[in-house]
Amino acid sequence: MRSPTVSLKLCQLREQAGRYPKRIFTTLHHLIDVDFLREAFYRTNKKSVAGYDEVTAKEYARNLEGNLKELYSRYKSGRYKAPLVKRVWIEKEDKTQRPIGIPSFEDKILQRAVAMLLSAIYEIDFYDFSYGFREKRSAHDAIKSLRDGCYQAKVSTVIDADISKFFDCMPHDRIREILRLRVNDGKIISLIGKWLNAGVVERGNVSYPDCGSPQGGVISPLIANIFLHHVLDEWFVKQVCPVLHGRCFLVRFADDFVLGCEKESDGQRLMKVLPKRFEKYGLTIHPEKSKMIRFKWPKKRLVKHGNGTFDFLGFTHYWAKSRTGQWVIKRKTMKKRFARAIRNLYLYCRYNRHEPVREQYKQLRMKLQGIYNYYGIIGNYRALWMIYQYVKDYWKKWLGRRTSKGYINWEKFDKFLEVWELPLPRITKMV
């Protein structure tokens, strides 16, 4: 049974953080008890992959109360040791590999408990233009804020910045230093240090990182937001904006961020100081992937070729005319994301062609709905329609390989689709 005392603790903590914005919290660890860990268990994703110990959420829940009491005992006495983190690799759009760290399920529970405490404090501090990994905020909210910012500031220049290997390169000493500015509880800081220094297992080999916070950990997104809140957000609001000549805005989603400037001279100044600011905290602004783009509101007689485009959160942003002839900012699926989507759909149809049709139909519906739910924004219908057509082609091709002829003609396949009807593309987000 979920305890109301946990909500009360978090509510009181938020209230204190809001009332005393300069307060440094030195005693938080006592707030975590068995009830708090139970609530953290309920808030932890049960469908994620098991960690190095291979214990699943279902197995852990069989003796939930006993496991939570034993976990609390180790936490309270200081005997808790961060277990090894399993490393897997996922492919990025540019064909490079991104490391993902998967903690054990029990470790996720304790990480979730600490994240709940820290979020209650830092959610009061975070700025509205920060959207990544925060409650009731999404990538679509960030995309809408970016477009509105361009209109309101009448931008002429956009800075599309990229932090090189952000999650892998955050210095541990800097993380602890920034945390102590607001939370200086020795037990909490020590626990976070254990997670940062936890051994990483890959192909039977164990390594111990001297920097970074593994992507995949429950606490990592919050640490990233706290780190960049200090390094970028506060710096931008308190030091950069007051000295600029024109209007400027920032939109950040985790380590992806875009700056828009009304004056081109302000953009040039920012491009010079950004690398120095991040270098001060042990990070690097990628010199090739980071760029300043001309993105000025076109005049009536100005052709669109005077402006550039930029990518943010899976969409390419560009100026174009609306149906009424007005210049507006439109968004379409990035080429790399589009190519990755159709490639994954092709491979699914190919390697699962011998599965029952009902199972293939179920999976293809889920995949298409997922694509529509994220990329179904105004102005991007054409990309969704193309993906839909590609899926029909791929499914027809690989189902045809199951027949004696080796193919299915379109007349027969259209009748097949009347029974196994794939979802049509649709606009799902009005942003």
Tab-separated table of C-alpha atoms in Angstrom:
chain	number	residue	atom	x	y	z
A	1	MET	CA	0.000	0.000	0.000
A	2	ARG	CA	1.371	3.395	-1.014
A	3	SER	CA	2.006	5.751	1.908
A	4	PRO	CA	0.703	9.368	1.946
A	5	THR	CA	3.591	10.317	4.241
A	6	VAL	CA	5.993	10.226	1.285
A	7	SER	CA	3.947	12.808	-0.624
A	8	LEU	CA	3.820	14.939	2.516
A	9	LYS	CA	7.612	14.802	2.919
A	10	LEU	CA	8.180	15.823	-0.707
A	11	CYS	CA	5.582	18.582	-0.476
A	12	GLN	CA	7.224	20.029	2.628
A	13	LEU	CA	10.626	19.812	0.974
A	14	ARG	CA	9.386	21.677	-2.104
A	15	GLU	CA	7.840	24.315	0.092
A	16	GLN	CA	11.108	24.860	1.979
A	17	ALA	CA	13.104	25.009	-1.258
A	18	GLY	CA	10.732	27.630	-2.662
A	19	ARG	CA	10.640	29.696	0.502
A	20	TYR	CA	14.411	29.692	0.970
A	21	PRO	CA	15.993	29.731	-2.514
A	22	LYS	CA	19.498	30.217	-1.100
A	23	ARG	CA	19.258	27.549	1.573
A	24	ILE	CA	21.754	24.667	1.530
A	25	PHE	CA	20.088	21.432	2.635
A	26	THR	CA	22.389	19.468	4.940
A	27	THR	CA	20.052	16.806	6.366
A	28	LEU	CA	18.014	14.893	3.819
A	29	HIS	CA	19.062	11.261	4.150
A	30	HIS	CA	16.812	10.627	7.170
A	31	LEU	CA	13.736	11.207	4.971
A	32	ILE	CA	14.369	7.909	3.185
A	33	ASP	CA	12.750	5.013	5.029
A	34	VAL	CA	11.033	1.766	4.008
A	35	ASP	CA	7.864	3.629	2.994
A	36	PHE	CA	9.954	5.973	0.849
A	37	LEU	CA	11.714	3.034	-0.813
A	38	ARG	CA	8.352	1.366	-1.455
A	39	GLU	CA	7.117	4.488	-3.224
A	40	ALA	CA	10.356	4.560	-5.219
A	41	PHE	CA	9.688	0.934	-6.216
A	42	TYR	CA	6.256	1.873	-7.565
A	43	ARG	CA	7.762	4.761	-9.561
A	44	THR	CA	10.519	2.611	-11.084
A	45	ASN	CA	10.046	1.247	-14.585
A	46	LYS	CA	9.280	-2.486	-14.296
A	47	LYS	CA	9.709	-3.241	-18.009
A	48	SER	CA	13.353	-2.214	-18.356
A	49	VAL	CA	16.124	-4.734	-18.987
A	50	ALA	CA	17.612	-6.519	-15.971
A	51	GLY	CA	21.048	-5.422	-14.769
A	52	TYR	CA	24.238	-7.404	-14.274
A	53	ASP	CA	22.702	-9.517	-11.484
A	54	GLU	CA	19.871	-10.561	-13.883
A	55	VAL	CA	17.216	-9.881	-11.214
A	56	THR	CA	13.998	-8.649	-12.822
A	57	ALA	CA	11.342	-6.435	-11.264
A	58	LYS	CA	8.963	-9.399	-11.083
A	59	GLU	CA	11.487	-11.502	-9.181
A	60	TYR	CA	12.315	-8.637	-6.804
A	61	ALA	CA	8.618	-8.035	-6.083
A	62	ARG	CA	8.039	-11.624	-4.891
A	63	ASN	CA	9.540	-10.705	-1.526
A	64	LEU	CA	9.144	-6.964	-1.813
A	65	GLU	CA	8.821	-6.065	1.878
A	66	GLY	CA	11.749	-8.225	2.912
A	67	ASN	CA	13.940	-6.889	0.104
A	68	LEU	CA	13.079	-3.261	0.885
A	69	LYS	CA	13.788	-3.699	4.604
A	70	GLU	CA	17.144	-5.301	3.830
A	71	LEU	CA	17.960	-2.512	1.334
A	72	TYR	CA	17.039	0.134	3.908
A	73	SER	CA	19.235	-1.559	6.523
A	74	ARG	CA	22.270	-1.414	4.235
A	75	TYR	CA	21.499	2.160	3.224
A	76	LYS	CA	21.057	3.378	6.815
A	77	SER	CA	24.182	1.666	8.142
A	78	GLY	CA	26.347	2.823	5.222
A	79	ARG	CA	26.968	-0.772	4.085
A	80	TYR	CA	25.317	-0.219	0.719
A	81	LYS	CA	27.692	-0.718	-2.200
A	82	ALA	CA	26.800	0.327	-5.724
A	83	PRO	CA	26.567	-2.889	-7.791
A	84	LEU	CA	28.244	-3.318	-11.152
A	85	VAL	CA	26.596	-1.643	-14.134
A	86	LYS	CA	25.994	-3.629	-17.307
A	87	ARG	CA	27.058	-1.773	-20.447
A	88	VAL	CA	25.292	-2.151	-23.784
A	89	TRP	CA	25.711	-0.153	-26.978
A	90	ILE	CA	23.046	1.393	-29.194
A	91	GLU	CA	23.541	2.827	-32.660
A	92	LYS	CA	23.217	6.578	-33.221
A	93	GLU	CA	22.079	8.328	-36.412
A	94	ASP	CA	25.675	8.846	-37.557
A	95	LYS	CA	26.392	5.082	-37.233
A	96	THR	CA	28.525	5.590	-34.119
A	97	GLN	CA	27.789	3.694	-30.904
A	98	ARG	CA	26.423	5.190	-27.679
A	99	PRO	CA	27.147	3.418	-24.369
A	100	ILE	CA	24.170	2.737	-22.096
A	101	GLY	CA	24.660	1.660	-18.480
A	102	ILE	CA	22.014	-0.625	-16.961
A	103	PRO	CA	22.036	-0.749	-13.123
A	104	SER	CA	20.503	-3.595	-11.142
A	105	PHE	CA	16.807	-3.226	-10.308
A	106	GLU	CA	17.469	-2.755	-6.589
A	107	ASP	CA	19.978	-0.029	-7.383
A	108	LYS	CA	17.334	1.698	-9.508
A	109	ILE	CA	14.997	1.779	-6.504
A	110	LEU	CA	17.527	3.556	-4.303
A	111	GLN	CA	18.510	5.877	-7.153
A	112	ARG	CA	14.830	6.699	-7.649
A	113	ALA	CA	14.446	7.487	-3.928
A	114	VAL	CA	17.393	9.910	-3.977
A	115	ALA	CA	16.157	11.415	-7.257
A	116	MET	CA	12.750	12.049	-5.665
A	117	LEU	CA	14.404	14.006	-2.850
A	118	LEU	CA	16.663	16.036	-5.106
A	119	SER	CA	13.892	16.740	-7.638
A	120	ALA	CA	11.694	18.210	-4.912
A	121	ILE	CA	14.409	20.816	-4.324
A	122	TYR	CA	15.775	21.422	-7.797
A	123	GLU	CA	12.421	21.589	-9.583
A	124	ILE	CA	11.987	24.884	-7.749
A	125	ASP	CA	15.357	26.107	-9.046
A	126	PHE	CA	15.175	24.909	-12.659
A	127	TYR	CA	14.171	27.448	-15.304
A	128	ASP	CA	11.123	27.136	-17.542
A	129	PHE	CA	13.263	26.751	-20.672
A	130	SER	CA	14.671	23.439	-19.382
A	131	TYR	CA	12.493	20.544	-20.580
A	132	GLY	CA	14.441	17.290	-20.463
A	133	PHE	CA	13.519	14.548	-17.948
A	134	ARG	CA	11.132	16.722	-15.965
A	135	GLU	CA	7.570	15.941	-14.893
A	136	LYS	CA	4.789	17.272	-17.137
A	137	ARG	CA	7.351	18.474	-19.697
A	138	SER	CA	8.079	16.829	-23.016
A	139	ALA	CA	10.146	17.167	-26.160
A	140	HIS	CA	7.070	18.585	-27.913
A	141	ASP	CA	6.859	21.331	-25.299
A	142	ALA	CA	10.489	22.205	-26.050
A	143	ILE	CA	9.824	22.259	-29.800
A	144	LYS	CA	6.856	24.594	-29.332
A	145	SER	CA	8.879	26.849	-27.025
A	146	LEU	CA	11.657	27.015	-29.624
A	147	ARG	CA	9.284	28.125	-32.372
A	148	ASP	CA	7.564	30.675	-30.110
A	149	GLY	CA	10.942	32.013	-29.009
A	150	CYS	CA	12.000	32.586	-32.609
A	151	TYR	CA	8.817	34.552	-33.280
A	152	GLN	CA	8.867	36.597	-30.078
A	153	ALA	CA	12.564	37.500	-30.204
A	154	LYS	CA	12.452	38.054	-33.985
A	155	VAL	CA	15.671	36.109	-34.233
A	156	SER	CA	18.211	36.612	-36.956
A	157	THR	CA	20.650	33.976	-35.710
A	158	VAL	CA	20.341	30.548	-34.130
A	159	ILE	CA	23.171	28.724	-32.373
A	160	ASP	CA	22.852	24.955	-32.614
A	161	ALA	CA	25.374	23.678	-30.061
A	162	ASP	CA	26.572	20.147	-29.403
A	163	ILE	CA	28.371	19.018	-26.243
A	164	SER	CA	30.895	16.291	-27.023
A	165	LYS	CA	30.144	13.069	-25.076
A	166	PHE	CA	28.444	14.976	-22.288
A	167	PHE	CA	27.314	12.037	-20.137
A	168	ASP	CA	30.715	10.349	-20.510
A	169	CYS	CA	32.801	13.431	-19.681
A	170	MET	CA	31.181	15.193	-16.705
A	171	PRO	CA	33.979	15.479	-14.117
A	172	HIS	CA	33.055	13.788	-10.832
A	173	ASP	CA	34.644	16.474	-8.687
A	174	ARG	CA	32.673	19.175	-10.505
A	175	ILE	CA	29.423	17.235	-10.043
A	176	ARG	CA	29.964	17.029	-6.276
A	177	GLU	CA	31.017	20.680	-6.148
A	178	ILE	CA	27.839	21.821	-7.887
A	179	LEU	CA	25.608	19.564	-5.780
A	180	ARG	CA	27.039	21.023	-2.557
A	181	LEU	CA	25.869	24.485	-3.587
A	182	ARG	CA	22.317	23.369	-2.782
A	183	VAL	CA	22.518	19.915	-1.164
A	184	ASN	CA	25.406	19.256	1.227
A	185	ASP	CA	24.190	16.103	2.927
A	186	GLY	CA	27.293	13.931	3.353
A	187	LYS	CA	25.400	10.642	3.090
A	188	ILE	CA	23.580	11.645	-0.107
A	189	ILE	CA	26.761	13.031	-1.695
A	190	SER	CA	28.635	9.847	-0.742
A	191	LEU	CA	25.912	7.670	-2.244
A	192	ILE	CA	25.962	9.603	-5.512
A	193	GLY	CA	29.748	9.239	-5.534
A	194	LYS	CA	29.350	5.454	-5.253
A	195	TRP	CA	27.073	5.431	-8.291
A	196	LEU	CA	29.419	7.628	-10.302
A	197	ASN	CA	32.369	5.345	-9.536
A	198	ALA	CA	30.509	2.030	-9.880
A	199	GLY	CA	32.286	-0.598	-11.958
A	200	VAL	CA	31.110	-1.097	-15.535
A	201	VAL	CA	30.901	-4.627	-16.949
A	202	GLU	CA	31.371	-5.190	-20.655
A	203	ARG	CA	32.047	-8.630	-22.155
A	204	GLY	CA	33.213	-9.924	-18.801
A	205	ASN	CA	35.675	-7.091	-18.211
A	206	VAL	CA	35.199	-4.580	-15.373
A	207	SER	CA	36.356	-0.970	-15.617
A	208	TYR	CA	35.982	1.960	-13.230
A	209	PRO	CA	35.257	5.344	-14.860
A	210	ASP	CA	37.019	8.444	-13.592
A	211	CYS	CA	34.422	10.788	-15.117
A	212	GLY	CA	30.877	10.764	-16.446
A	213	SER	CA	27.530	9.425	-15.307
A	214	PRO	CA	26.215	6.356	-17.160
A	215	GLN	CA	23.237	6.912	-19.444
A	216	GLY	CA	20.579	4.480	-18.378
A	217	GLY	CA	20.896	5.152	-14.657
A	218	VAL	CA	17.829	6.592	-12.908
A	219	ILE	CA	19.851	9.334	-11.223
A	220	SER	CA	21.885	10.317	-14.324
A	221	PRO	CA	19.282	12.543	-16.054
A	222	LEU	CA	18.765	14.537	-12.858
A	223	ILE	CA	22.520	14.915	-12.325
A	224	ALA	CA	22.803	16.123	-15.916
A	225	ASN	CA	20.054	18.699	-15.400
A	226	ILE	CA	21.613	19.949	-12.155
A	227	PHE	CA	25.043	20.178	-13.790
A	228	LEU	CA	23.795	22.103	-16.840
A	229	HIS	CA	21.509	24.273	-14.728
A	230	HIS	CA	24.637	25.659	-13.110
A	231	VAL	CA	26.981	25.582	-16.105
A	232	LEU	CA	24.587	26.896	-18.759
A	233	ASP	CA	21.154	28.008	-17.532
A	234	GLU	CA	22.126	30.243	-14.600
A	235	TRP	CA	25.085	31.610	-16.514
A	236	PHE	CA	22.844	32.499	-19.468
A	237	VAL	CA	20.195	34.219	-17.327
A	238	LYS	CA	22.429	36.045	-14.850
A	239	GLN	CA	25.560	36.835	-16.853
A	240	VAL	CA	24.819	36.629	-20.575
A	241	CYS	CA	21.379	38.198	-21.058
A	242	PRO	CA	22.163	41.447	-19.172
A	243	VAL	CA	25.078	42.293	-21.500
A	244	LEU	CA	23.470	41.435	-24.856
A	245	HIS	CA	22.239	44.199	-27.162
A	246	GLY	CA	19.122	42.414	-28.390
A	247	ARG	CA	16.656	39.793	-27.278
A	248	CYS	CA	17.861	36.239	-26.819
A	249	PHE	CA	16.381	32.935	-25.668
A	250	LEU	CA	17.526	29.456	-24.693
A	251	VAL	CA	15.714	26.134	-25.029
A	252	ARG	CA	17.361	23.066	-23.466
A	253	PHE	CA	16.355	19.421	-23.427
A	254	ALA	CA	18.927	17.558	-21.286
A	255	ASP	CA	22.265	18.133	-23.084
A	256	ASP	CA	20.660	19.362	-26.350
A	257	PHE	CA	20.166	23.103	-26.491
A	258	VAL	CA	19.520	25.913	-28.949
A	259	LEU	CA	20.156	29.634	-28.528
A	260	GLY	CA	18.334	32.275	-30.561
A	261	CYS	CA	19.524	35.865	-30.910
A	262	GLU	CA	17.833	38.932	-32.345
A	263	LYS	CA	21.200	40.515	-33.183
A	264	GLU	CA	23.793	38.641	-35.211
A	265	SER	CA	26.562	40.342	-33.217
A	266	ASP	CA	25.180	38.771	-30.031
A	267	GLY	CA	25.290	35.361	-31.676
A	268	GLN	CA	28.917	35.873	-32.653
A	269	ARG	CA	29.835	36.842	-29.091
A	270	LEU	CA	28.063	33.764	-27.717
A	271	MET	CA	29.852	31.483	-30.166
A	272	LYS	CA	33.153	32.762	-28.804
A	273	VAL	CA	32.372	32.451	-25.095
A	274	LEU	CA	30.399	29.165	-25.107
A	275	PRO	CA	33.460	26.916	-25.599
A	276	LYS	CA	35.341	28.758	-22.841
A	277	ARG	CA	32.423	28.426	-20.424
A	278	PHE	CA	32.111	24.669	-20.936
A	279	GLU	CA	35.867	24.133	-20.945
A	280	LYS	CA	35.931	25.625	-17.451
A	281	TYR	CA	33.830	22.666	-16.289
A	282	GLY	CA	35.705	19.970	-18.162
A	283	LEU	CA	33.390	19.794	-21.176
A	284	THR	CA	33.888	20.497	-24.870
A	285	ILE	CA	31.602	22.191	-27.372
A	286	HIS	CA	32.013	20.165	-30.571
A	287	PRO	CA	33.744	22.506	-33.048
A	288	GLU	CA	32.231	20.875	-36.151
A	289	LYS	CA	28.728	19.963	-34.991
A	290	SER	CA	28.153	23.316	-33.282
A	291	LYS	CA	27.284	26.118	-35.671
A	292	MET	CA	25.673	29.511	-36.007
A	293	ILE	CA	22.839	29.623	-38.553
A	294	ARG	CA	21.206	32.580	-40.223
A	295	PHE	CA	17.531	32.173	-39.370
A	296	LYS	CA	15.974	35.567	-39.990
A	297	TRP	CA	12.267	36.129	-40.510
A	298	PRO	CA	12.047	36.449	-44.334
A	299	LYS	CA	10.750	39.633	-45.849
A	300	LYS	CA	8.008	39.523	-48.467
A	301	ARG	CA	10.408	39.640	-51.416
A	302	LEU	CA	13.168	37.598	-49.827
A	303	VAL	CA	13.528	34.032	-51.040
A	304	LYS	CA	13.941	31.340	-48.422
A	305	HIS	CA	17.428	30.427	-49.648
A	306	GLY	CA	18.820	33.264	-47.556
A	307	ASN	CA	18.187	31.224	-44.419
A	308	GLY	CA	19.640	28.010	-43.140
A	309	THR	CA	18.073	25.110	-41.249
A	310	PHE	CA	18.935	23.390	-37.993
A	311	ASP	CA	18.049	20.131	-36.243
A	312	PHE	CA	16.638	19.800	-32.751
A	313	LEU	CA	15.013	16.796	-31.035
A	314	GLY	CA	14.585	14.797	-34.217
A	315	PHE	CA	13.143	17.593	-36.363
A	316	THR	CA	14.632	19.903	-38.986
A	317	HIS	CA	13.423	23.478	-38.458
A	318	TYR	CA	13.122	25.774	-41.468
A	319	TRP	CA	11.262	28.815	-42.794
A	320	ALA	CA	8.512	28.235	-45.372
A	321	LYS	CA	5.243	29.771	-46.499
A	322	SER	CA	1.952	28.619	-45.049
A	323	ARG	CA	-1.176	27.955	-47.106
A	324	THR	CA	-2.194	31.588	-46.550
A	325	GLY	CA	1.129	32.848	-47.917
A	326	GLN	CA	2.629	33.832	-44.550
A	327	TRP	CA	6.208	32.982	-43.596
A	328	VAL	CA	6.186	30.460	-40.746
A	329	ILE	CA	8.620	28.073	-39.081
A	330	LYS	CA	7.926	24.510	-40.145
A	331	ARG	CA	9.352	21.243	-38.846
A	332	LYS	CA	9.960	17.958	-40.610
A	333	THR	CA	11.548	14.678	-39.578
A	334	MET	CA	15.345	14.794	-39.737
A	335	LYS	CA	16.769	12.839	-42.665
A	336	LYS	CA	18.832	10.603	-40.375
A	337	ARG	CA	15.849	9.842	-38.155
A	338	PHE	CA	13.663	9.155	-41.193
A	339	ALA	CA	16.276	6.795	-42.667
A	340	ARG	CA	16.696	5.013	-39.334
A	341	ALA	CA	12.933	4.546	-38.952
A	342	ILE	CA	12.398	2.960	-42.362
A	343	ARG	CA	15.537	0.836	-41.969
A	344	ASN	CA	14.291	-0.554	-38.648
A	345	LEU	CA	10.870	-1.279	-40.147
A	346	TYR	CA	12.476	-3.011	-43.125
A	347	LEU	CA	14.616	-5.190	-40.871
A	348	TYR	CA	11.643	-6.087	-38.711
A	349	CYS	CA	9.605	-7.230	-41.729
A	350	ARG	CA	12.569	-9.183	-43.068
A	351	TYR	CA	13.651	-11.024	-39.940
A	352	ASN	CA	10.127	-11.692	-38.607
A	353	ARG	CA	8.460	-12.744	-41.864
A	354	HIS	CA	7.871	-16.275	-40.563
A	355	GLU	CA	6.122	-15.085	-37.407
A	356	PRO	CA	2.295	-15.411	-37.307
A	357	VAL	CA	0.593	-12.628	-39.267
A	358	ARG	CA	-1.310	-11.565	-36.151
A	359	GLU	CA	1.949	-10.982	-34.255
A	360	GLN	CA	3.534	-9.079	-37.158
A	361	TYR	CA	0.406	-6.953	-37.482
A	362	LYS	CA	0.432	-6.159	-33.765
A	363	GLN	CA	4.095	-5.124	-33.797
A	364	LEU	CA	3.814	-3.020	-36.976
A	365	ARG	CA	0.788	-1.207	-35.548
A	366	MET	CA	2.732	-0.419	-32.371
A	367	LYS	CA	5.755	0.801	-34.316
A	368	LEU	CA	3.683	3.033	-36.603
A	369	GLN	CA	1.668	4.440	-33.700
A	370	GLY	CA	4.921	5.255	-31.904
A	371	ILE	CA	6.202	7.125	-34.958
A	372	TYR	CA	2.913	8.998	-35.405
A	373	ASN	CA	2.783	9.927	-31.710
A	374	TYR	CA	6.197	11.585	-31.797
A	375	TYR	CA	6.578	12.858	-35.375
A	376	GLY	CA	2.901	13.633	-35.984
A	377	ILE	CA	3.168	17.412	-35.748
A	378	ILE	CA	1.672	20.043	-38.040
A	379	GLY	CA	3.575	20.295	-41.332
A	380	ASN	CA	5.133	16.824	-41.102
A	381	TYR	CA	2.328	14.732	-42.596
A	382	ARG	CA	4.218	13.995	-45.810
A	383	ALA	CA	7.031	12.217	-43.929
A	384	LEU	CA	4.491	10.102	-42.045
A	385	TRP	CA	2.728	9.185	-45.288
A	386	MET	CA	6.024	8.108	-46.857
A	387	ILE	CA	6.807	5.883	-43.867
A	388	TYR	CA	3.342	4.336	-44.121
A	389	GLN	CA	3.899	3.552	-47.805
A	390	TYR	CA	7.338	2.091	-47.110
A	391	VAL	CA	5.861	-0.212	-44.449
A	392	LYS	CA	3.226	-1.478	-46.888
A	393	ASP	CA	5.933	-2.187	-49.489
A	394	TYR	CA	8.189	-3.976	-47.009
A	395	TRP	CA	5.401	-6.077	-45.534
A	396	LYS	CA	4.163	-7.076	-48.990
A	397	LYS	CA	7.669	-8.014	-50.108
A	398	TRP	CA	8.571	-10.204	-47.133
A	399	LEU	CA	5.179	-11.839	-46.729
A	400	GLY	CA	5.448	-12.721	-50.398
A	401	ARG	CA	8.619	-14.683	-49.685
A	402	ARG	CA	6.479	-17.099	-47.667
A	403	THR	CA	4.436	-18.089	-50.731
A	404	SER	CA	5.330	-20.655	-53.374
A	405	LYS	CA	5.518	-17.917	-56.042
A	406	GLY	CA	7.809	-15.772	-53.920
A	407	TYR	CA	5.669	-12.648	-54.252
A	408	ILE	CA	2.164	-11.211	-53.725
A	409	ASN	CA	0.536	-8.946	-56.293
A	410	TRP	CA	-0.967	-5.658	-55.158
A	411	GLU	CA	-4.563	-6.697	-55.815
A	412	LYS	CA	-4.258	-9.619	-53.416
A	413	PHE	CA	-2.286	-7.569	-50.877
A	414	ASP	CA	-4.899	-4.780	-50.874
A	415	LYS	CA	-7.539	-7.363	-49.949
A	416	PHE	CA	-5.191	-8.627	-47.236
A	417	LEU	CA	-4.930	-5.066	-45.840
A	418	GLU	CA	-8.708	-4.824	-45.612
A	419	VAL	CA	-8.480	-7.443	-42.867
A	420	TRP	CA	-5.098	-6.475	-41.412
A	421	GLU	CA	-5.466	-2.716	-41.763
A	422	LEU	CA	-2.397	-0.708	-40.814
A	423	PRO	CA	-3.052	2.632	-39.037
A	424	LEU	CA	-3.074	5.603	-41.386
A	425	PRO	CA	-0.743	8.521	-40.624
A	426	ARG	CA	-2.258	11.291	-38.566
A	427	ILE	CA	-1.303	14.521	-36.830
A	428	THR	CA	-1.211	13.816	-33.086
A	429	LYS	CA	0.448	16.968	-31.681
A	430	MET	CA	-0.685	20.540	-32.316
A	431	VAL	CA	2.692	22.188	-31.729
